[in-house]
Amino acid sequence: MHTAERLTLTRLPSGVPVETTVHTYEGDEDGPTLYAQAAQHGREINGTEVLRRLHERLDHDELSGRVIVVPVADPLTFDHISYTTPEVIDSVNPNMNRVWPGDAEGSLHQRIAARLWEYAGDADAIVDLHTGSPDMLTHTVYLKGDEECRALAEAFGTELLLAEAAGDDADTEWSERNFGGKLRVAATREGIPSITPELAHNKQLVESAIEVGVEGMVGVLEHMGMLGGDGDSGGEEWDGTVARNHLGRVKAADSGLFLVDDGVELGQSISSGDHLGRVFDPTTYEVLQEVEADRDGVLYSVALESTVTAGQTLVGVALLDVE
């Protein structure tokens, strides 16, 4: 059985409600509850399309348990086609994915998170769909050392998994960027296995990214024994790459134009010292920076927009030594 509930998340100063829709799919048998959402960051729309297609594929007669789906978790950023809200809407917490599990008496994003946590907090597992950018390799992030989260990530099936440390084991940058308020982290702290798939591309509906997302959601449902299974998808064993979280970056030492070397491709294995490109002054032709990998690992992002400013990330490298 499928039901759709129009839910008021919070209200704007004028009294206009901020609303979204919560879809619930109830199976004929007792089983676990999966919570899935998309578009916490409003420009990341491929996850929203993934959930629409999942709606078309769910066979309610075979579903065991309950699936709760929120295709647009943050209408404020969705309507602005943005990653965060404008300062005038929430100057305290512009990024919704830094405030979980929320606060019913807090800022607008804290109130939205608290309202959705009423659903997510009772789930047995959570999939928080995000999308990266055209210059980022599709991957799934999970809590390093958590076997249930790792199994959920493998079931989703992206070729690259990123194990992210948290708490005392996290990198300094992790804490400085307030990653502890991510939905995945807050849920895991409450004992709810959670993953964050990052499907490549934003602002555009990209078929390849959507297909990965739909198959990933089906894989999670089969893994949980909710669709035609008993907790084992029965498919081929996952044999992708596991790396450490994506805080390894090579940044621009100066502003200019970034020219990527021929043959540099997302997903390739690289070694410390490998030459990846150069930054040069477009007016004097002076080479300002020879861009080299600073560690061994997997190349998971490369800046596609060639005009770069000092401090901007040029390439991202995920470390392989995670065990």
mmCIF file of C-alpha atoms in Angstrom:
data_model
loop_
_atom_site.group_PDB
_atom_site.id
_atom_site.type_symbol
_atom_site.label_atom_id
_atom_site.label_comp_id
_atom_site.label_asym_id
_atom_site.label_seq_id
_atom_site.Cartn_x
_atom_site.Cartn_y
_atom_site.Cartn_z
ATOM 1 C CA MET A 1 0.000 0.000 0.000
ATOM 2 C CA HIS A 2 1.272 3.452 -0.909
ATOM 3 C CA THR A 3 0.295 6.679 0.831
ATOM 4 C CA ALA A 4 1.536 10.233 0.285
ATOM 5 C CA GLU A 5 1.392 12.745 3.120
ATOM 6 C CA ARG A 6 1.848 16.474 2.624
ATOM 7 C CA LEU A 7 4.000 17.567 5.562
ATOM 8 C CA THR A 8 4.608 21.066 6.962
ATOM 9 C CA LEU A 9 8.285 21.341 7.859
ATOM 10 C CA THR A 10 8.456 24.920 9.100
ATOM 11 C CA ARG A 11 7.095 28.386 8.288
ATOM 12 C CA LEU A 12 8.581 31.460 6.649
ATOM 13 C CA PRO A 13 8.327 34.896 8.328
ATOM 14 C CA SER A 14 5.203 35.678 6.294
ATOM 15 C CA GLY A 15 3.491 32.599 7.681
ATOM 16 C CA VAL A 16 3.779 30.704 4.390
ATOM 17 C CA PRO A 17 4.395 27.027 5.213
ATOM 18 C CA VAL A 18 7.429 25.165 3.911
ATOM 19 C CA GLU A 19 6.058 21.790 2.849
ATOM 20 C CA THR A 20 7.210 18.538 1.343
ATOM 21 C CA THR A 21 5.704 15.117 0.623
ATOM 22 C CA VAL A 22 6.454 11.945 2.549
ATOM 23 C CA HIS A 23 5.715 8.697 0.707
ATOM 24 C CA THR A 24 5.136 5.507 2.689
ATOM 25 C CA TYR A 25 5.075 2.018 1.178
ATOM 26 C CA GLU A 26 3.641 -0.672 3.452
ATOM 27 C CA GLY A 27 4.254 -4.317 2.631
ATOM 28 C CA ASP A 28 2.009 -7.267 3.346
ATOM 29 C CA GLU A 29 4.448 -8.782 5.820
ATOM 30 C CA ASP A 30 6.279 -7.586 8.898
ATOM 31 C CA GLY A 31 9.786 -6.417 8.155
ATOM 32 C CA PRO A 32 12.294 -3.628 8.650
ATOM 33 C CA THR A 33 11.826 0.053 7.887
ATOM 34 C CA LEU A 34 14.027 1.850 5.370
ATOM 35 C CA TYR A 35 14.121 5.658 5.285
ATOM 36 C CA ALA A 36 15.394 7.285 2.098
ATOM 37 C CA GLN A 37 15.607 10.944 1.196
ATOM 38 C CA ALA A 38 17.074 13.196 -1.479
ATOM 39 C CA ALA A 39 17.724 16.886 -2.164
ATOM 40 C CA GLN A 40 18.977 18.003 1.217
ATOM 41 C CA HIS A 41 21.063 20.204 -1.050
ATOM 42 C CA GLY A 42 18.608 21.574 -3.574
ATOM 43 C CA ARG A 43 20.817 21.455 -6.653
ATOM 44 C CA GLU A 44 21.378 17.702 -6.138
ATOM 45 C CA ILE A 45 18.362 16.493 -8.067
ATOM 46 C CA ASN A 46 19.374 13.085 -9.412
ATOM 47 C CA GLY A 47 18.454 11.467 -6.107
ATOM 48 C CA THR A 48 14.955 12.923 -6.403
ATOM 49 C CA GLU A 49 14.541 11.265 -9.800
ATOM 50 C CA VAL A 50 15.929 8.018 -8.386
ATOM 51 C CA LEU A 51 13.154 7.954 -5.794
ATOM 52 C CA ARG A 52 10.493 8.718 -8.414
ATOM 53 C CA ARG A 53 11.629 5.747 -10.479
ATOM 54 C CA LEU A 54 11.831 3.585 -7.385
ATOM 55 C CA HIS A 55 8.171 4.463 -6.804
ATOM 56 C CA GLU A 56 7.371 3.084 -10.257
ATOM 57 C CA ARG A 57 9.318 -0.139 -9.610
ATOM 58 C CA LEU A 58 8.167 -1.061 -6.118
ATOM 59 C CA ASP A 59 5.914 -4.092 -6.213
ATOM 60 C CA HIS A 60 3.746 -3.609 -3.157
ATOM 61 C CA ASP A 61 2.642 -7.247 -3.143
ATOM 62 C CA GLU A 62 6.237 -8.420 -2.690
ATOM 63 C CA LEU A 63 7.402 -5.690 -0.337
ATOM 64 C CA SER A 64 8.192 -6.814 3.181
ATOM 65 C CA GLY A 65 8.298 -4.099 5.798
ATOM 66 C CA ARG A 66 8.016 -0.372 5.203
ATOM 67 C CA VAL A 67 9.815 2.153 3.006
ATOM 68 C CA ILE A 68 9.580 5.859 3.865
ATOM 69 C CA VAL A 69 10.678 8.212 1.084
ATOM 70 C CA VAL A 70 11.191 11.986 1.072
ATOM 71 C CA PRO A 71 12.149 13.065 -2.472
ATOM 72 C CA VAL A 72 12.728 16.733 -1.532
ATOM 73 C CA ALA A 73 14.102 16.968 1.986
ATOM 74 C CA ASP A 74 14.904 20.679 1.805
ATOM 75 C CA PRO A 75 12.432 22.707 -0.273
ATOM 76 C CA LEU A 76 14.264 25.913 0.682
ATOM 77 C CA THR A 77 17.419 24.981 -1.213
ATOM 78 C CA PHE A 78 15.502 23.088 -3.905
ATOM 79 C CA ASP A 79 13.585 26.201 -4.942
ATOM 80 C CA HIS A 80 16.812 28.218 -5.031
ATOM 81 C CA ILE A 81 18.683 25.457 -6.940
ATOM 82 C CA SER A 82 21.408 25.841 -4.347
ATOM 83 C CA TYR A 83 23.610 23.881 -1.974
ATOM 84 C CA THR A 84 22.757 26.051 1.022
ATOM 85 C CA THR A 85 20.038 28.583 1.776
ATOM 86 C CA PRO A 86 20.507 32.317 1.287
ATOM 87 C CA GLU A 87 21.709 34.011 4.451
ATOM 88 C CA VAL A 88 18.402 35.830 4.939
ATOM 89 C CA ILE A 89 16.578 32.486 5.290
ATOM 90 C CA ASP A 90 18.926 30.738 7.714
ATOM 91 C CA SER A 91 22.075 32.655 8.540
ATOM 92 C CA VAL A 92 22.812 30.439 11.542
ATOM 93 C CA ASN A 93 22.649 27.058 9.795
ATOM 94 C CA PRO A 94 22.603 27.554 6.002
ATOM 95 C CA ASN A 95 23.549 23.886 5.395
ATOM 96 C CA MET A 96 20.790 21.516 6.482
ATOM 97 C CA ASN A 97 23.171 18.553 6.485
ATOM 98 C CA ARG A 98 25.059 19.956 9.454
ATOM 99 C CA VAL A 99 22.235 20.138 12.007
ATOM 100 C CA TRP A 100 20.848 16.604 12.432
ATOM 101 C CA PRO A 101 18.920 15.400 14.378
ATOM 102 C CA GLY A 102 17.653 18.958 14.422
ATOM 103 C CA ASP A 103 15.918 21.163 16.960
ATOM 104 C CA ALA A 104 12.173 21.810 16.902
ATOM 105 C CA GLU A 105 12.783 25.255 18.436
ATOM 106 C CA GLY A 106 15.902 26.157 16.446
ATOM 107 C CA SER A 107 16.634 27.824 13.112
ATOM 108 C CA LEU A 108 14.607 26.946 10.014
ATOM 109 C CA HIS A 109 16.957 24.144 8.946
ATOM 110 C CA GLN A 110 17.086 22.747 12.460
ATOM 111 C CA ARG A 111 13.289 22.668 12.521
ATOM 112 C CA ILE A 112 13.105 20.936 9.132
ATOM 113 C CA ALA A 113 15.623 18.313 10.261
ATOM 114 C CA ALA A 114 13.752 17.731 13.513
ATOM 115 C CA ARG A 115 10.482 17.246 11.640
ATOM 116 C CA LEU A 116 12.013 14.687 9.279
ATOM 117 C CA TRP A 117 13.867 13.001 12.127
ATOM 118 C CA GLU A 118 10.439 11.929 13.426
ATOM 119 C CA TYR A 119 10.473 9.525 10.467
ATOM 120 C CA ALA A 120 14.187 8.829 10.025
ATOM 121 C CA GLY A 121 14.845 8.266 13.723
ATOM 122 C CA ASP A 122 12.556 5.210 13.815
ATOM 123 C CA ALA A 123 14.072 3.525 10.750
ATOM 124 C CA ASP A 124 16.214 0.392 10.714
ATOM 125 C CA ALA A 125 18.449 1.827 7.974
ATOM 126 C CA ILE A 126 18.862 5.139 6.137
ATOM 127 C CA VAL A 127 19.941 6.052 2.611
ATOM 128 C CA ASP A 128 20.622 9.773 2.201
ATOM 129 C CA LEU A 129 20.959 10.363 -1.548
ATOM 130 C CA HIS A 130 23.284 13.143 -2.649
ATOM 131 C CA THR A 131 24.950 14.073 -5.911
ATOM 132 C CA GLY A 132 28.464 15.353 -6.329
ATOM 133 C CA SER A 133 29.370 17.238 -9.464
ATOM 134 C CA PRO A 134 30.423 16.425 -13.035
ATOM 135 C CA ASP A 135 34.042 16.362 -11.870
ATOM 136 C CA MET A 136 33.456 13.796 -9.092
ATOM 137 C CA LEU A 137 33.448 10.004 -9.277
ATOM 138 C CA THR A 138 30.254 8.348 -8.031
ATOM 139 C CA HIS A 139 30.848 6.806 -4.607
ATOM 140 C CA THR A 140 29.151 5.857 -1.341
ATOM 141 C CA VAL A 141 30.269 7.126 2.065
ATOM 142 C CA TYR A 142 29.864 5.087 5.246
ATOM 143 C CA LEU A 143 31.228 5.124 8.793
ATOM 144 C CA LYS A 144 34.662 3.546 8.936
ATOM 145 C CA GLY A 145 34.738 0.429 11.101
ATOM 146 C CA ASP A 146 30.953 -0.042 11.192
ATOM 147 C CA GLU A 147 30.190 -3.443 9.652
ATOM 148 C CA GLU A 148 26.457 -2.822 9.181
ATOM 149 C CA CYS A 149 27.086 0.486 7.392
ATOM 150 C CA ARG A 150 29.758 -1.180 5.264
ATOM 151 C CA ALA A 151 27.333 -3.968 4.286
ATOM 152 C CA LEU A 152 24.692 -1.388 3.383
ATOM 153 C CA ALA A 153 27.215 0.501 1.244
ATOM 154 C CA GLU A 154 28.273 -2.672 -0.545
ATOM 155 C CA ALA A 155 24.619 -3.492 -1.209
ATOM 156 C CA PHE A 156 24.140 -0.091 -2.847
ATOM 157 C CA GLY A 157 26.894 -1.189 -5.160
ATOM 158 C CA THR A 158 28.918 1.817 -6.354
ATOM 159 C CA GLU A 159 32.414 0.869 -7.498
ATOM 160 C CA LEU A 160 34.044 3.182 -4.946
ATOM 161 C CA LEU A 161 33.248 3.220 -1.229
ATOM 162 C CA LEU A 162 34.684 5.901 1.032
ATOM 163 C CA ALA A 163 35.101 5.015 4.689
ATOM 164 C CA GLU A 164 34.791 8.170 6.777
ATOM 165 C CA ALA A 165 36.179 8.293 10.291
ATOM 166 C CA ALA A 166 34.232 10.186 12.940
ATOM 167 C CA GLY A 167 34.625 11.391 16.502
ATOM 168 C CA ASP A 168 38.108 11.112 17.999
ATOM 169 C CA ASP A 169 39.361 9.248 14.919
ATOM 170 C CA ALA A 170 38.337 11.992 12.480
ATOM 171 C CA ASP A 171 40.653 14.418 10.745
ATOM 172 C CA THR A 172 40.816 17.984 12.048
ATOM 173 C CA GLU A 173 39.072 19.269 8.929
ATOM 174 C CA TRP A 174 36.188 16.868 9.582
ATOM 175 C CA SER A 175 35.520 18.553 12.926
ATOM 176 C CA GLU A 176 36.128 22.067 11.647
ATOM 177 C CA ARG A 177 33.490 21.572 8.936
ATOM 178 C CA ASN A 178 30.938 20.329 11.481
ATOM 179 C CA PHE A 179 30.474 16.972 9.778
ATOM 180 C CA GLY A 180 29.094 15.600 13.046
ATOM 181 C CA GLY A 181 25.751 17.148 12.112
ATOM 182 C CA LYS A 182 25.325 15.101 8.937
ATOM 183 C CA LEU A 183 22.234 12.895 8.817
ATOM 184 C CA ARG A 184 24.361 9.798 8.245
ATOM 185 C CA VAL A 185 26.569 10.534 11.260
ATOM 186 C CA ALA A 186 23.708 11.474 13.586
ATOM 187 C CA ALA A 187 21.800 8.328 12.602
ATOM 188 C CA THR A 188 24.800 6.048 13.052
ATOM 189 C CA ARG A 189 25.323 7.477 16.524
ATOM 190 C CA GLU A 190 21.754 6.359 17.277
ATOM 191 C CA GLY A 191 22.528 2.849 16.056
ATOM 192 C CA ILE A 192 20.853 3.221 12.653
ATOM 193 C CA PRO A 193 23.045 1.924 9.794
ATOM 194 C CA SER A 194 23.265 4.732 7.252
ATOM 195 C CA ILE A 195 25.002 5.550 3.991
ATOM 196 C CA THR A 196 25.425 8.570 1.742
ATOM 197 C CA PRO A 197 25.633 7.705 -1.964
ATOM 198 C CA GLU A 198 27.141 10.579 -3.962
ATOM 199 C CA LEU A 199 25.842 10.203 -7.509
ATOM 200 C CA ALA A 200 27.878 12.200 -10.022
ATOM 201 C CA HIS A 201 26.460 15.428 -11.459
ATOM 202 C CA ASN A 202 24.125 18.085 -10.096
ATOM 203 C CA LYS A 203 21.584 20.509 -11.562
ATOM 204 C CA GLN A 204 21.041 18.086 -14.453
ATOM 205 C CA LEU A 205 19.206 14.785 -14.630
ATOM 206 C CA VAL A 206 21.906 12.424 -15.876
ATOM 207 C CA GLU A 207 20.729 8.987 -16.919
ATOM 208 C CA SER A 208 23.843 7.077 -15.907
ATOM 209 C CA ALA A 209 23.768 8.547 -12.389
ATOM 210 C CA ILE A 210 20.049 7.872 -12.031
ATOM 211 C CA GLU A 211 20.432 4.253 -13.127
ATOM 212 C CA VAL A 212 23.168 3.684 -10.547
ATOM 213 C CA GLY A 213 20.912 5.182 -7.894
ATOM 214 C CA VAL A 214 17.854 3.091 -8.761
ATOM 215 C CA GLU A 215 19.822 -0.140 -8.870
ATOM 216 C CA GLY A 216 21.504 0.870 -5.630
ATOM 217 C CA MET A 217 18.183 1.377 -3.869
ATOM 218 C CA VAL A 218 16.924 -1.983 -5.127
ATOM 219 C CA GLY A 219 20.166 -3.564 -3.894
ATOM 220 C CA VAL A 220 19.641 -2.111 -0.423
ATOM 221 C CA LEU A 221 16.037 -3.350 -0.309
ATOM 222 C CA GLU A 222 17.142 -6.842 -1.346
ATOM 223 C CA HIS A 223 19.974 -6.778 1.195
ATOM 224 C CA MET A 224 17.474 -5.940 3.935
ATOM 225 C CA GLY A 225 15.155 -8.751 2.827
ATOM 226 C CA MET A 226 12.463 -6.288 1.798
ATOM 227 C CA LEU A 227 12.262 -7.133 -1.893
ATOM 228 C CA GLY A 228 12.337 -10.745 -3.022
ATOM 229 C CA GLY A 229 14.945 -11.818 -0.531
ATOM 230 C CA ASP A 230 15.805 -12.839 2.993
ATOM 231 C CA GLY A 231 18.612 -10.426 3.687
ATOM 232 C CA ASP A 232 20.882 -11.662 0.910
ATOM 233 C CA SER A 233 20.497 -10.087 -2.524
ATOM 234 C CA GLY A 234 21.784 -13.258 -4.118
ATOM 235 C CA GLY A 235 23.722 -11.234 -6.660
ATOM 236 C CA GLU A 236 27.424 -11.183 -7.360
ATOM 237 C CA GLU A 237 29.676 -10.316 -4.449
ATOM 238 C CA TRP A 238 30.713 -6.666 -4.444
ATOM 239 C CA ASP A 239 34.306 -6.319 -5.655
ATOM 240 C CA GLY A 240 34.902 -2.568 -5.894
ATOM 241 C CA THR A 241 37.430 -0.291 -4.210
ATOM 242 C CA VAL A 242 37.366 0.916 -0.614
ATOM 243 C CA ALA A 243 39.239 4.090 0.252
ATOM 244 C CA ARG A 244 39.430 6.612 3.057
ATOM 245 C CA ASN A 245 37.167 9.672 3.126
ATOM 246 C CA HIS A 246 37.506 12.467 0.624
ATOM 247 C CA LEU A 247 39.440 15.038 2.654
ATOM 248 C CA GLY A 248 42.637 14.435 0.667
ATOM 249 C CA ARG A 249 42.915 17.397 -1.687
ATOM 250 C CA VAL A 250 45.465 19.219 -3.799
ATOM 251 C CA LYS A 251 44.573 22.910 -3.829
ATOM 252 C CA ALA A 252 45.503 25.797 -6.076
ATOM 253 C CA ALA A 253 48.536 27.645 -4.744
ATOM 254 C CA ASP A 254 47.582 30.683 -6.832
ATOM 255 C CA SER A 255 44.784 31.883 -9.124
ATOM 256 C CA GLY A 256 44.939 31.246 -12.845
ATOM 257 C CA LEU A 257 43.987 28.637 -15.449
ATOM 258 C CA PHE A 258 44.202 24.936 -14.592
ATOM 259 C CA LEU A 259 45.235 22.655 -17.448
ATOM 260 C CA VAL A 260 44.765 18.964 -16.709
ATOM 261 C CA ASP A 261 47.332 16.535 -18.145
ATOM 262 C CA ASP A 262 46.256 14.232 -20.957
ATOM 263 C CA GLY A 263 45.270 10.799 -19.697
ATOM 264 C CA VAL A 264 44.173 11.942 -16.234
ATOM 265 C CA GLU A 265 40.826 10.257 -15.559
ATOM 266 C CA LEU A 266 38.493 9.830 -12.637
ATOM 267 C CA GLY A 267 38.867 6.520 -10.854
ATOM 268 C CA GLN A 268 42.471 5.875 -11.797
ATOM 269 C CA SER A 269 45.041 4.796 -9.245
ATOM 270 C CA ILE A 270 47.749 7.360 -8.670
ATOM 271 C CA SER A 271 50.937 7.578 -6.632
ATOM 272 C CA SER A 272 52.387 10.408 -4.598
ATOM 273 C CA GLY A 273 54.322 12.684 -6.913
ATOM 274 C CA ASP A 274 52.353 11.850 -10.073
ATOM 275 C CA HIS A 275 51.994 14.920 -12.272
ATOM 276 C CA LEU A 276 48.326 15.784 -12.887
ATOM 277 C CA GLY A 277 48.398 19.237 -14.459
ATOM 278 C CA ARG A 278 49.565 22.797 -14.032
ATOM 279 C CA VAL A 279 48.206 26.232 -13.146
ATOM 280 C CA PHE A 280 49.466 29.123 -15.268
ATOM 281 C CA ASP A 281 49.001 32.870 -15.524
ATOM 282 C CA PRO A 282 46.809 33.486 -18.593
ATOM 283 C CA THR A 283 48.376 36.903 -19.245
ATOM 284 C CA THR A 284 52.100 36.187 -18.827
ATOM 285 C CA TYR A 285 51.983 32.419 -19.583
ATOM 286 C CA GLU A 286 54.037 31.845 -16.409
ATOM 287 C CA VAL A 287 53.554 28.434 -14.802
ATOM 288 C CA LEU A 288 52.390 29.141 -11.275
ATOM 289 C CA GLN A 289 52.039 25.573 -10.008
ATOM 290 C CA GLU A 290 52.952 22.068 -11.071
ATOM 291 C CA VAL A 291 50.029 20.047 -9.734
ATOM 292 C CA GLU A 292 51.188 16.739 -8.278
ATOM 293 C CA ALA A 293 49.466 14.099 -6.169
ATOM 294 C CA ASP A 294 50.503 14.333 -2.529
ATOM 295 C CA ARG A 295 49.524 10.760 -1.649
ATOM 296 C CA ASP A 296 48.819 7.333 -3.084
ATOM 297 C CA GLY A 297 45.195 6.549 -3.759
ATOM 298 C CA VAL A 298 42.245 6.851 -6.129
ATOM 299 C CA LEU A 299 41.596 10.005 -8.108
ATOM 300 C CA TYR A 300 37.974 10.768 -7.249
ATOM 301 C CA SER A 301 37.641 14.384 -8.381
ATOM 302 C CA VAL A 302 39.227 16.727 -10.926
ATOM 303 C CA ALA A 303 38.197 20.364 -11.404
ATOM 304 C CA LEU A 304 36.570 20.690 -14.824
ATOM 305 C CA GLU A 305 36.145 24.459 -14.768
ATOM 306 C CA SER A 306 39.583 25.700 -15.755
ATOM 307 C CA THR A 307 39.477 29.167 -14.175
ATOM 308 C CA VAL A 308 40.564 28.584 -10.584
ATOM 309 C CA THR A 309 41.232 30.764 -7.574
ATOM 310 C CA ALA A 310 43.839 30.351 -4.863
ATOM 311 C CA GLY A 311 42.819 27.721 -2.330
ATOM 312 C CA GLN A 312 40.355 25.988 -4.653
ATOM 313 C CA THR A 313 40.455 22.193 -4.820
ATOM 314 C CA LEU A 314 42.036 21.014 -8.066
ATOM 315 C CA VAL A 315 42.022 17.264 -7.479
ATOM 316 C CA GLY A 316 40.712 14.981 -4.757
ATOM 317 C CA VAL A 317 42.515 11.796 -3.758
ATOM 318 C CA ALA A 318 40.968 9.031 -1.664
ATOM 319 C CA LEU A 319 43.479 6.991 0.351
ATOM 320 C CA LEU A 320 43.460 3.217 -0.004
ATOM 321 C CA ASP A 321 44.809 2.240 3.451
ATOM 322 C CA VAL A 322 41.547 2.116 5.374
ATOM 323 C CA GLU A 323 41.712 -1.211 7.198
#
